[in-house]
Coordinates of C-alpha atoms in Angstrom, one line a residue:
M271 CA -9.2 -0.1 -0.8
L272 CA -5.8 1.2 0.1
P273 CA -3.8 0.5 2.6
A274 CA -1.9 -0.3 -0.1
D275 CA -0.4 -1.9 -1.6
I276 CA -1.6 3.4 0.0
Y277 CA -0.2 1.7 -0.8
L278 CA 3.3 1.5 -0.5
Q279 CA 6.0 -1.5 -1.6
A280 CA 9.6 -1.7 -0.1
H281 CA 12.3 -4.0 1.8
D282 CA 12.6 -4.5 5.6
S283 CA 14.9 -1.8 6.1
G284 CA 16.1 1.7 4.6
D285 CA 20.1 -0.1 4.1
D286 CA 20.3 -2.3 1.7
D287 CA 24.5 -2.9 2.2
E288 CA 25.4 -6.0 3.4
T289 CA 27.5 -6.8 6.4
T290 CA 31.6 -6.5 5.3
S291 CA 32.8 -10.0 5.4
P292 CA 37.0 -10.7 5.8
T293 CA 36.5 -11.1 2.0
D294 CA 35.2 -7.7 1.5
K295 CA 38.4 -6.7 3.5
S296 CA 40.9 -8.8 1.4
E297 CA 39.1 -7.4 -1.6
L298 CA 40.1 -3.7 -0.3
H299 CA 43.6 -4.1 0.3
C300 CA 44.3 -5.9 -2.9
T301 CA 42.6 -2.8 -4.2
I302 CA 45.0 -0.3 -2.5
K303 CA 48.4 -2.6 -3.5
D304 CA 47.1 -2.3 -6.8
L305 CA 46.9 1.4 -6.8
S306 CA 50.3 1.4 -5.3
L307 CA 51.5 -0.4 -8.1
K308 CA 49.9 1.5 -10.9
L309 CA 51.4 5.0 -9.2
D310 CA 55.1 3.2 -8.8
D311 CA 54.7 2.3 -12.6
L312 CA 53.6 5.9 -13.3
G313 CA 56.4 7.0 -11.4
T314 CA 59.3 4.6 -13.8
C315 CA 57.6 6.3 -17.0
N316 CA 58.3 9.7 -15.1
D317 CA 61.9 8.7 -15.0
L318 CA 61.9 7.1 -18.6
I319 CA 60.9 10.2 -19.9
A320 CA 63.3 12.8 -18.1
K321 CA 66.3 10.0 -19.1
H322 CA 65.5 10.3 -22.7
G323 CA 64.4 13.9 -23.1
A324 CA 67.8 14.9 -21.0
A325 CA 69.1 12.3 -23.6
L326 CA 67.0 14.5 -26.2
Q327 CA 68.5 17.8 -25.2
R328 CA 72.1 16.7 -25.7
S329 CA 71.8 15.0 -29.2
L330 CA 70.4 18.6 -30.6
S331 CA 73.2 20.4 -28.6
E332 CA 75.4 18.4 -30.1
L333 CA 73.7 19.2 -33.8
E334 CA 74.1 22.8 -33.2
G335 CA 78.0 22.5 -32.9
L336 CA 77.8 21.1 -36.4
K337 CA 78.9 23.2 -39.6
I338 CA 75.7 23.3 -41.0
P339 CA 73.5 25.9 -43.9
Y340 CA 71.9 28.7 -41.7
E341 CA 68.3 28.0 -42.6
S342 CA 68.8 24.3 -40.9
S343 CA 70.3 26.3 -38.0
E344 CA 67.3 27.8 -37.4
K345 CA 65.2 24.7 -38.1
L346 CA 67.7 23.6 -35.3
K347 CA 67.0 25.9 -33.0
A348 CA 63.8 25.5 -32.7
V349 CA 63.9 21.9 -32.7
N350 CA 65.9 22.1 -29.6
E351 CA 63.1 24.8 -28.0
R352 CA 60.7 22.7 -28.3
A353 CA 62.9 19.9 -26.3
T354 CA 63.5 22.1 -24.0
L355 CA 60.0 23.2 -23.0
F356 CA 58.7 19.0 -23.2
R357 CA 61.9 18.8 -20.7
I358 CA 60.6 21.5 -18.5
T359 CA 56.9 20.1 -19.1
S360 CA 57.9 16.3 -18.3
N361 CA 59.7 17.9 -15.2
A362 CA 56.6 19.1 -13.9
M363 CA 54.5 16.5 -15.0
I364 CA 57.2 14.1 -12.2
N365 CA 57.3 16.5 -9.2
A366 CA 53.1 16.3 -9.8
C367 CA 53.2 12.5 -10.0
R368 CA 55.9 12.2 -7.1
D369 CA 53.1 14.8 -4.8
F370 CA 50.6 12.9 -5.2
L371 CA 52.1 9.6 -4.8
E372 CA 53.5 11.1 -1.5
L373 CA 49.8 12.6 -0.6
A374 CA 48.3 9.1 -1.6
E375 CA 50.7 7.3 0.5
T376 CA 50.1 9.6 3.4
H377 CA 46.5 9.9 2.9
S378 CA 45.8 6.2 2.5
R379 CA 46.7 5.3 6.1
K380 CA 44.3 7.6 7.3
W381 CA 41.6 6.0 5.0
Q382 CA 42.6 2.5 6.6
R383 CA 41.6 4.2 9.9
A384 CA 38.5 5.6 8.7
L385 CA 37.4 2.3 7.3
Q386 CA 38.0 0.3 10.1
Y387 CA 36.2 2.3 12.4
E388 CA 33.0 2.3 10.1
Q389 CA 33.1 -1.2 10.1
E390 CA 34.0 -2.0 13.7
Q391 CA 30.6 0.6 14.3
R392 CA 28.4 -0.7 12.5
I393 CA 29.3 -4.5 13.8
H394 CA 29.0 -3.0 17.3
L395 CA 25.3 -1.5 16.3
E396 CA 24.4 -4.8 14.3
E397 CA 25.7 -6.5 17.6
T398 CA 23.6 -4.5 19.7
I399 CA 19.9 -4.4 17.5
E400 CA 20.5 -8.2 17.4
Q401 CA 20.7 -8.5 21.4
L402 CA 17.8 -5.7 21.6
A403 CA 15.5 -8.4 19.5
K404 CA 16.3 -10.6 21.5
Q405 CA 15.0 -9.0 25.3
H406 CA 12.4 -8.0 23.2
N407 CA 11.4 -11.3 22.1
S408 CA 11.9 -12.9 25.5
L409 CA 9.8 -9.9 27.3
E410 CA 7.3 -11.1 24.9
R411 CA 7.5 -14.4 25.8
A412 CA 7.7 -13.5 29.6
F413 CA 4.6 -11.6 29.4
R414 CA 2.7 -14.6 27.9
S415 CA 3.5 -17.1 30.0
A416 CA 2.8 -14.5 33.2
P417 CA 0.3 -15.7 36.0
G418 CA -2.2 -13.0 35.2
R419 CA -2.6 -14.3 31.1
A420 CA -6.1 -15.9 30.2
S421 CA -4.9 -19.9 30.4
N422 CA -8.1 -21.3 28.7
P423 CA -8.9 -19.7 25.6
T424 CA -11.7 -21.8 24.7
K425 CA -14.0 -20.0 27.4
S426 CA -17.3 -19.2 26.7
F427 CA -16.9 -15.9 28.6
S428 CA -14.9 -13.3 26.5
E429 CA -14.9 -9.6 26.3
G430 CA -16.0 -8.7 22.4
S431 CA -15.1 -11.7 20.7
F432 CA -16.3 -15.4 20.1
L433 CA -13.1 -16.0 18.1
T434 CA -9.5 -17.3 20.6
P435 CA -6.6 -15.8 20.4
K436 CA -4.1 -17.1 18.3
G437 CA -1.0 -19.3 19.6
E438 CA 1.8 -18.3 21.5
D439 CA 4.1 -19.5 18.7
S440 CA 2.5 -17.7 16.4
E441 CA 4.4 -17.1 13.3
E442 CA 3.8 -13.3 12.7
D443 CA 4.4 -12.0 16.1
E444 CA 8.5 -12.0 15.6
D445 CA 8.1 -9.1 13.6
T446 CA 5.0 -7.1 14.5
E447 CA 5.4 -3.8 16.5
Y448 CA 2.7 -3.4 18.9
F449 CA 0.7 -0.2 20.0
D450 CA -0.2 0.4 24.1
A451 CA -3.3 -1.1 25.2
M452 CA -6.6 0.9 24.7
E453 CA -8.5 1.6 27.5
D454 CA -12.1 0.3 27.6
S455 CA -11.5 -1.6 24.3
T456 CA -14.3 -3.4 24.6
S457 CA -17.2 -1.6 25.9
F458 CA -19.3 -5.1 26.4
I459 CA -19.0 -8.6 27.4
T460 CA -20.6 -11.3 26.1
V461 CA -22.2 -14.5 28.3
I462 CA -22.4 -17.5 25.5
T463 CA -25.7 -19.9 26.2
E464 CA -27.4 -22.8 24.9
A465 CA -29.6 -22.2 22.0
K466 CA -32.6 -24.4 23.3
E467 CA -32.3 -23.0 27.3
D468 CA -34.9 -21.9 28.7
R469 CA -34.6 -18.3 29.3
K470 CA -36.1 -16.1 32.0
A471 CA -35.8 -12.3 32.3
E472 CA -34.2 -11.6 35.5
G473 CA -33.2 -7.6 35.8
G474 CA -32.2 -6.9 32.4
T475 CA -33.6 -6.2 29.3
T476 CA -35.4 -9.7 28.7
G477 CA -34.6 -11.9 25.5
S478 CA -36.5 -15.3 25.1
V479 CA -35.7 -15.5 21.4
E480 CA -35.4 -19.3 20.1
W481 CA -32.4 -19.2 17.6
T482 CA -33.7 -22.2 15.2
S483 CA -33.0 -24.1 11.7
T484 CA -35.2 -22.1 10.1
D485 CA -33.2 -18.9 10.6
N486 CA -31.7 -20.1 7.6
V487 CA -30.3 -16.3 6.2
L488 CA -27.9 -16.5 8.8
D489 CA -26.7 -20.3 8.8
N490 CA -23.5 -20.6 7.8
T491 CA -24.2 -23.6 6.5
S492 CA -26.4 -21.7 3.7
L493 CA -23.7 -19.1 2.0
V494 CA -22.7 -19.0 -0.8
P495 CA -19.9 -21.3 -2.2
K496 CA -17.8 -19.4 -4.8
G497 CA -18.3 -21.3 -7.7
P498 CA -16.2 -21.7 -11.1
P499 CA -16.9 -18.6 -13.7
K500 CA -18.6 -19.0 -16.5
V501 CA -16.3 -17.7 -18.8
K502 CA -12.5 -18.7 -18.4
R503 CA -10.7 -15.8 -16.7
R504 CA -6.6 -15.2 -15.7
V505 CA -5.3 -17.2 -12.7
R506 CA -2.2 -15.8 -12.7
I507 CA -0.1 -12.7 -13.9
P508 CA 3.6 -12.4 -14.1
D509 CA 6.1 -12.9 -11.5
K510 CA 6.7 -9.7 -9.1
P511 CA 10.7 -8.9 -10.5
N512 CA 12.9 -8.6 -7.9
Y513 CA 14.4 -4.9 -7.8
S514 CA 15.9 -3.3 -5.0
L515 CA 15.1 0.1 -4.1
N516 CA 15.4 1.9 -1.1
L517 CA 11.9 3.7 0.2
W518 CA 13.3 5.7 3.0
S519 CA 16.0 7.2 0.0
I520 CA 13.1 8.8 -1.4
M521 CA 10.2 9.4 1.3
K522 CA 12.7 10.9 4.0
N523 CA 12.0 14.2 2.1
C524 CA 8.2 13.9 2.3
I525 CA 7.4 14.3 5.5
G526 CA 4.2 15.5 6.2
R527 CA 3.6 16.0 2.7
E528 CA 0.0 14.8 1.0
L529 CA 0.6 11.1 -0.5
S530 CA -0.7 11.5 -3.7
K531 CA 1.7 15.1 -4.4
I532 CA 5.0 13.1 -3.8
P533 CA 6.3 11.4 -7.3
M534 CA 7.1 7.6 -6.9
P535 CA 8.5 5.4 -9.2
V536 CA 6.7 2.2 -10.2
N537 CA 8.9 0.4 -8.2
F538 CA 6.7 0.8 -4.9
N539 CA 3.1 0.2 -6.7
E540 CA 1.5 -2.9 -7.2
P541 CA -0.3 -3.3 -11.3
L542 CA -3.5 -2.0 -10.1
S543 CA -5.1 1.0 -10.2
M544 CA -6.6 3.0 -7.1
L545 CA -10.2 2.3 -9.4
Q546 CA -9.5 -1.0 -9.6
R547 CA -8.7 -1.6 -5.9
L548 CA -11.7 0.8 -5.3
T549 CA -13.6 -2.6 -7.2
E550 CA -11.9 -5.0 -5.8
D551 CA -14.3 -4.3 -2.4
L552 CA -16.9 -6.1 -4.1
E553 CA -15.6 -9.9 -4.4
Y554 CA -17.8 -10.4 -1.1
H555 CA -21.2 -9.9 -2.7
H556 CA -23.0 -12.6 -2.3
L557 CA -23.1 -10.6 0.8
L558 CA -25.2 -8.7 -0.1
D559 CA -26.8 -11.2 -2.5
K560 CA -27.8 -13.5 0.6
A561 CA -29.5 -9.9 2.4
V562 CA -31.9 -9.3 0.0
H563 CA -33.4 -12.0 1.3
C564 CA -33.7 -10.8 4.6
T565 CA -36.7 -10.4 5.8
S566 CA -35.7 -8.8 9.4
S567 CA -33.6 -5.3 8.8
V568 CA -31.7 -6.5 11.9
E569 CA -30.4 -9.5 9.9
Q570 CA -29.8 -7.5 7.2
M571 CA -27.5 -5.0 8.6
C572 CA -25.7 -8.1 10.0
L573 CA -25.0 -9.1 6.8
V574 CA -24.0 -5.3 5.3
A575 CA -22.0 -5.1 8.6
A576 CA -19.7 -8.2 7.2
F577 CA -19.7 -7.1 3.9
S578 CA -17.8 -3.8 5.3
V579 CA -15.6 -5.6 7.1
S580 CA -14.5 -7.7 4.4
S581 CA -13.3 -5.2 1.8
Y582 CA -10.8 -5.0 4.3
S583 CA -9.2 -8.2 3.9
T584 CA -7.1 -7.9 0.6
T585 CA -4.9 -5.3 2.6
V586 CA -3.3 -7.4 5.0
H587 CA -0.5 -8.5 3.0
R588 CA -0.9 -5.7 0.1
I589 CA 1.6 -3.0 1.4
A590 CA 2.1 -1.7 -2.8
K591 CA 0.9 1.3 -3.7
P592 CA -1.6 1.5 -6.4
F593 CA -1.5 3.9 -9.4
N594 CA -2.8 7.2 -8.9
P595 CA -5.8 6.9 -11.6
M596 CA -5.7 10.2 -14.3
L597 CA -8.0 13.1 -14.4
G598 CA -11.3 11.1 -16.8
E599 CA -9.6 7.6 -16.1
T600 CA -12.5 4.9 -15.7
F601 CA -12.8 1.1 -14.7
E602 CA -15.6 -1.0 -15.6
L603 CA -16.4 -4.7 -14.3
D604 CA -19.0 -6.0 -16.2
R605 CA -19.7 -9.4 -14.7
L606 CA -23.7 -10.0 -15.2
D607 CA -22.9 -13.9 -16.2
D608 CA -21.1 -14.8 -12.9
M609 CA -20.9 -12.1 -10.4
G610 CA -24.3 -10.8 -10.8
L611 CA -23.6 -7.3 -11.3
R612 CA -22.2 -4.2 -13.0
S613 CA -19.5 -1.9 -11.9
L614 CA -18.2 1.6 -13.0
C615 CA -15.3 4.0 -11.2
E616 CA -14.2 7.4 -12.9
Q617 CA -11.7 9.6 -11.3
V618 CA -13.2 12.8 -10.6
S619 CA -10.6 14.7 -9.4
H620 CA -6.7 14.6 -9.5
H621 CA -5.9 16.9 -6.8
P622 CA -7.3 16.0 -4.1
P623 CA -7.4 12.7 -5.9
S624 CA -11.2 11.3 -5.8
A625 CA -13.0 8.5 -7.5
A626 CA -17.2 8.0 -8.2
H627 CA -18.2 4.4 -7.9
H628 CA -21.4 3.1 -9.2
V629 CA -22.7 -0.3 -8.9
F630 CA -25.9 -2.0 -9.9
S631 CA -26.9 -6.0 -9.3
K632 CA -29.2 -8.3 -10.8
H633 CA -30.3 -9.4 -7.6
G634 CA -31.7 -6.4 -6.0
W635 CA -29.5 -3.9 -5.0
S636 CA -26.9 -0.6 -5.8
L637 CA -24.0 0.3 -3.8
W638 CA -22.4 4.0 -5.1
Q639 CA -19.4 6.2 -3.7
E640 CA -17.1 9.4 -3.8
I641 CA -14.1 8.4 -2.0
T642 CA -12.0 11.0 -2.1
I643 CA -7.9 9.8 -0.1
S644 CA -6.3 11.9 2.3
S645 CA -2.7 10.2 3.2
K646 CA -0.2 11.9 5.3
F647 CA 3.6 10.6 5.6
R648 CA 4.5 11.0 9.4
G649 CA 8.0 9.7 9.3
K650 CA 7.7 6.3 11.1
Y651 CA 4.3 5.2 9.8
L652 CA 2.0 6.6 7.0
S653 CA -2.0 7.5 7.5
I654 CA -4.5 6.9 5.0
M655 CA -7.8 8.7 5.7
P656 CA -11.0 7.5 3.0
L657 CA -13.1 10.4 3.0
G658 CA -16.6 10.0 2.0
A659 CA -19.9 8.1 2.4
I660 CA -20.8 4.7 1.3
H661 CA -24.2 4.0 0.0
L662 CA -25.9 1.2 -0.2
E663 CA -30.1 0.2 -1.1
F664 CA -31.7 -2.4 -1.5
Q665 CA -34.8 -2.1 -3.8
A666 CA -37.8 -4.5 -2.7
S667 CA -37.0 -3.6 1.0
G668 CA -36.1 0.1 0.0
N669 CA -33.7 -0.3 2.8
H670 CA -30.7 2.3 2.2
Y671 CA -27.8 2.0 4.8
V672 CA -24.9 4.4 4.5
W673 CA -21.1 4.3 6.2
R674 CA -17.8 5.7 6.5
K675 CA -14.3 3.6 5.8
S676 CA -12.4 3.5 9.3
T677 CA -8.1 4.7 8.5
S678 CA -5.5 2.4 7.8
T679 CA -2.0 3.2 8.8
V680 CA 1.4 1.2 6.7
H681 CA 4.2 1.0 9.8
N682 CA 8.3 0.3 9.5
I683 CA 8.5 2.9 6.8
I684 CA 12.3 3.5 8.1
V685 CA 12.9 0.5 9.4
G686 CA 11.3 -2.9 9.8
K687 CA 9.3 -4.8 8.1
L688 CA 6.2 -3.4 7.0
W689 CA 2.5 -3.9 8.5
I690 CA -0.7 -2.2 7.6
D691 CA -3.2 -1.7 10.8
Q692 CA -6.8 -0.9 10.1
T693 CA -8.4 1.7 13.8
G694 CA -10.9 3.2 14.5
D695 CA -14.8 2.7 14.6
I696 CA -17.5 2.7 11.8
E697 CA -21.4 3.4 12.3
I698 CA -23.6 1.5 9.7
V699 CA -27.2 3.5 9.6
N700 CA -30.3 2.0 7.9
H701 CA -32.1 5.5 7.0
K702 CA -35.2 4.0 6.7
T703 CA -35.5 1.9 9.4
K704 CA -33.1 3.7 11.4
D705 CA -31.3 0.6 12.5
Q706 CA -27.7 1.4 13.9
C707 CA -24.6 -0.4 13.8
Q708 CA -21.0 0.4 15.6
L709 CA -18.4 -1.3 14.5
K710 CA -14.6 -0.8 16.6
F711 CA -11.6 -1.7 14.9
L712 CA -9.0 -2.3 17.2
P713 CA -5.2 -1.5 16.8
Y714 CA -2.7 -4.1 17.2
S715 CA -1.5 -4.0 21.6
Y716 CA 1.2 -5.6 22.5
F717 CA -0.4 -5.5 26.2
S718 CA -3.9 -7.0 24.8
K719 CA -4.9 -10.2 25.0
E720 CA -7.7 -9.9 22.1
V721 CA -7.0 -11.6 19.0
H722 CA -4.8 -9.4 16.7
R723 CA -6.8 -7.5 14.1
K724 CA -9.8 -7.7 15.8
V725 CA -13.4 -6.0 14.6
S726 CA -16.1 -6.5 17.3
G727 CA -19.9 -4.3 17.1
V728 CA -23.0 -4.6 17.7
V729 CA -26.2 -4.0 16.6
S730 CA -29.2 -2.3 16.8
D731 CA -33.2 -1.7 16.1
S732 CA -34.5 1.6 15.7
Q733 CA -35.1 1.9 19.4
G734 CA -32.0 1.8 20.2
K735 CA -32.2 -2.0 21.5
A736 CA -28.9 -4.1 21.1
Q737 CA -30.1 -7.3 19.2
Y738 CA -26.7 -9.0 17.5
V739 CA -23.4 -8.9 18.7
L740 CA -20.5 -8.5 15.5
S741 CA -17.1 -10.5 16.7
G742 CA -14.3 -11.3 14.5
S743 CA -11.2 -10.0 12.8
W744 CA -11.1 -8.3 9.4
D745 CA -8.6 -10.4 7.7
E746 CA -10.2 -13.9 8.7
Q747 CA -14.1 -13.9 9.4
M748 CA -16.9 -12.4 10.9
E749 CA -19.5 -13.8 12.8
C750 CA -23.0 -12.9 14.7
A751 CA -24.9 -13.9 18.1
K752 CA -28.4 -12.9 18.4
I753 CA -28.9 -11.1 22.1
V754 CA -31.2 -13.1 24.1
Q755 CA -31.0 -10.7 27.5
S756 CA -28.7 -7.8 28.4
S757 CA -27.9 -6.4 32.1
P758 CA -25.2 -3.9 33.8
S759 CA -22.1 -6.0 34.9
S760 CA -21.0 -5.4 38.0
P761 CA -18.0 -2.2 38.7
S762 CA -15.0 -2.7 37.9
S763 CA -11.5 -1.6 40.6
D764 CA -11.7 2.5 38.2
G765 CA -15.7 2.3 38.8
K766 CA -16.1 1.8 35.0
Q767 CA -19.3 -0.5 34.0
K768 CA -19.9 -2.7 30.8
T769 CA -22.9 -4.1 29.5
V770 CA -23.1 -8.0 29.9
Y771 CA -24.8 -9.5 26.7
Q772 CA -26.1 -12.9 26.7
T773 CA -26.3 -14.5 23.7
L774 CA -27.1 -17.7 21.6
P775 CA -23.9 -19.7 19.9
A776 CA -22.4 -17.0 17.1
K777 CA -22.5 -17.7 13.6
L778 CA -20.6 -17.5 10.8
L779 CA -21.3 -14.7 8.4
W780 CA -18.1 -14.5 6.5
K781 CA -15.0 -16.1 5.5
K782 CA -12.2 -15.2 3.6
Y783 CA -11.4 -17.0 0.6
P784 CA -7.7 -18.6 0.4
L785 CA -5.0 -16.7 -1.7
P786 CA -3.7 -18.3 -4.4
E787 CA -1.1 -20.7 -5.5
N788 CA 1.8 -18.7 -5.4
A789 CA 0.3 -15.2 -4.3
E790 CA 3.3 -13.9 -2.6
N791 CA 5.3 -14.0 -5.9
M792 CA 2.0 -12.1 -7.9
Y793 CA 1.5 -9.0 -5.0
Y794 CA -0.9 -11.2 -3.0
F795 CA -4.1 -10.8 -5.4
S796 CA -6.7 -12.5 -4.8
E797 CA -9.0 -14.1 -7.2
L798 CA -10.2 -11.7 -8.2
A799 CA -7.6 -8.8 -8.4
L800 CA -6.1 -11.4 -10.3
T801 CA -8.4 -10.7 -13.5
L802 CA -9.2 -6.7 -12.4
N803 CA -6.1 -5.8 -15.2
E804 CA -6.6 -8.4 -17.7
H805 CA -7.4 -7.6 -21.8
E806 CA -10.9 -7.1 -22.5
E807 CA -12.5 -5.9 -25.6
G808 CA -15.2 -3.1 -25.8
V809 CA -13.7 -1.0 -22.8
A810 CA -13.5 2.6 -23.3
P811 CA -10.4 3.6 -24.2
T812 CA -10.1 5.3 -20.5
D813 CA -9.9 2.6 -18.7
S814 CA -7.5 1.4 -16.3
R815 CA -6.8 -1.7 -18.5
L816 CA -5.1 -0.1 -21.3
R817 CA -3.3 2.1 -19.1
P818 CA 0.5 2.1 -20.5
D819 CA 2.7 2.0 -17.4
Q820 CA 0.5 -0.1 -15.7
R821 CA 0.7 -2.9 -18.5
L822 CA 4.6 -2.3 -19.0
M823 CA 5.0 -2.8 -15.3
E824 CA 2.8 -6.1 -15.3
K825 CA 4.6 -7.5 -17.5
G826 CA 8.1 -6.7 -15.4
H827 CA 9.5 -3.9 -17.9
W828 CA 9.7 -1.5 -14.7
D829 CA 12.2 0.5 -16.3
E830 CA 9.9 1.9 -19.3
A831 CA 6.8 1.8 -17.1
N832 CA 8.8 4.8 -15.5
T833 CA 9.7 6.4 -18.9
E834 CA 6.1 6.1 -19.6
K835 CA 4.1 7.2 -15.9
Q836 CA 6.2 10.1 -16.5
R837 CA 5.1 11.4 -20.1
L838 CA 1.8 10.7 -18.6
E839 CA 1.9 12.6 -16.1
E840 CA 3.8 15.6 -17.7
K841 CA 0.3 15.0 -20.2
Q842 CA -2.0 15.4 -17.7
R843 CA 0.1 18.7 -16.3
A844 CA -0.5 20.0 -19.6
S845 CA -3.8 18.8 -20.1
R846 CA -4.5 21.5 -16.9
R847 CA -2.9 24.4 -17.9
R848 CA -4.7 24.2 -20.7
R849 CA -7.9 24.0 -19.1
L850 CA -7.1 27.1 -16.0
E851 CA -5.9 29.2 -19.5
A852 CA -9.5 28.3 -21.0
C853 CA -11.3 29.1 -18.0
A854 CA -9.0 32.4 -17.4
R855 CA -10.3 34.0 -20.7
G856 CA -13.7 32.7 -20.3
C857 CA -14.2 33.8 -16.2
G858 CA -14.8 36.9 -14.7
S859 CA -13.3 36.7 -11.1
E860 CA -9.8 36.0 -10.1
D861 CA -11.1 33.0 -7.9
E862 CA -12.5 31.4 -10.9
K863 CA -9.3 31.6 -12.9
E864 CA -7.4 30.2 -10.4
T865 CA -10.3 27.0 -10.6
D866 CA -9.3 23.7 -12.6
V867 CA -13.0 23.3 -13.5
Y868 CA -13.7 20.0 -14.9
M869 CA -16.4 18.2 -15.9
P870 CA -17.3 14.3 -15.0
L871 CA -18.1 12.4 -18.3
W872 CA -20.5 9.5 -15.9
F873 CA -20.8 11.1 -12.7
E874 CA -22.5 14.3 -12.0
K875 CA -22.3 16.8 -8.5
R876 CA -25.5 16.5 -6.6
V877 CA -26.3 17.4 -2.7
D878 CA -26.9 14.0 -1.1
P879 CA -29.7 14.1 0.6
H880 CA -28.7 11.8 3.4
T881 CA -25.2 13.3 4.4
G882 CA -26.3 16.7 3.2
E883 CA -22.2 16.8 1.4
M884 CA -21.7 17.5 -2.6
A885 CA -21.3 14.1 -4.3
C886 CA -20.5 13.0 -7.5
I887 CA -23.5 10.4 -8.4
Y888 CA -23.9 7.9 -11.5
K889 CA -26.3 9.7 -14.4
G890 CA -26.0 6.9 -16.5
G891 CA -25.4 6.9 -20.1
Y892 CA -21.8 4.6 -19.7
W893 CA -23.6 1.3 -20.6
E894 CA -25.4 2.3 -23.6
A895 CA -22.2 3.8 -25.0
K896 CA -20.7 0.6 -24.4
E897 CA -23.4 -1.1 -26.4
R898 CA -23.3 1.1 -29.4
Q899 CA -19.5 1.1 -29.1
D900 CA -19.4 5.0 -29.6
W901 CA -17.0 6.3 -27.5
H902 CA -16.8 9.5 -29.6
M903 CA -17.0 11.7 -25.9
C904 CA -14.1 10.1 -24.1
P905 CA -10.7 12.4 -23.7
N906 CA -7.5 11.3 -24.9
I907 CA -5.5 10.4 -21.5
F908 CA -3.2 7.6 -22.3

């Protein structure tokens, strides 16, 4: 999803000018000197005009004194009058040029003083910012080396995490903006024990469960590796052009507005649509393929939770904004051969932007969702709130999971390095067994000892008993540990109490794939993302791969892409006007006349029995139409 990529692309600063150098000053003085010389030349020309004009006047006067025929005399008088007018006009021009020269000489000194003042102020501001940055860095290093900080990052006693904090010399700390520490960042404490230790219940909830090699479903050695695809697909796209564009110059007038209603050039986009970004969540589909074989619903919940977190791993560097899909735009991912699934997305609403998604896997699971993106620009940061429930069902067991996405925030819109964070809570519920998983995405905090981008959570069974602890980071990996005993901790100084979970050693659930080579020049696309916009035969004429502005942008033709984007947007507005006019003719009430009635082609509105909300559900027919290559029902949107 968007972070995004949101998703927005901008430079590190709202000011693209370079610092004025001595060379710039010398060039400025040379320009002023050249202007003065040109003005002197103009003054010389004016003097020559005055001199030769006077000579011409005298010559004409002498001709009038000669004895010549009457007709010639009249012509000489007319020429003399015109010469007089020319002399008067020349004198006026001479006086205007003289006034301009005097005014330019007077104001040039003022301009030089004002320019010098601006240069001094800019240098002073840059020195101040540099000094503040050094003080910030010193304060951060002093805090990290303070005696109160944890000195042993490998200790087995941790609060809500099995992962160690990043090292003191982590490069990402230098450009990171931090929030204040959150209270109660974790509501539990974990203590790791040995797997074969003889454990007895002592005052807490018991659990003498052995974690043996037979638990191979959650064993990291059995994680499915990513093998080579059966169909050769592209591994790179054209490098991103280095176009300079000021984000703040566009966004400063958009504070408080809905992001989808802000006209943005493609310079802030990445060459993928929101439908393709939604499909990108399936990159770690093997977690669900593995979950099919779980006999325990709580073990299956662990893998489902890891899958829900993995969808954010592609957003850490993706600050660019995906293309807003056109109404009726679709995107298919027909990968039964290598991924074992078929995915279809359709843009079912434009304002607010809403996309319906359905996935079928031949391994025995289905996923569907309708996501509406709500986004607000707050001046310093951009908040993206995905609204709508995600459904996952395993056919064999009938386990039906429902969860919602967390909030994404893009920081440093005005100044600084853009970075994205995921915050909030995710609750995953198995509506068949009533198992639950509570996940917490912790925001960055300058004063926190926790690992960056940390995610922690607890999986509980239908009786509310905690069975597994989950821990990791949304951009790297997730682990789970089986709980063998739980008990309340001693009250802290503020009277608050946490639960202590005694667990077996953690096992890896999910780990992020490395990015392709040269990813930094290809919008930080993953291997799957690089293939999403690859041209394919037989797709619907509404498919995102056929969108012309997006294709032009991918090829690096950004000016042509912006022109094409404006054409498509105007075409979409004209289609909406036609629908409103048709509705106004056929509808009765005034409210109905103002409603943009659009019927999705492959999805239909139904009441979700689990959430009670209206949602777009796949009604079938797309893959059959593809097999017949019968697309007569598709609208002409491109």
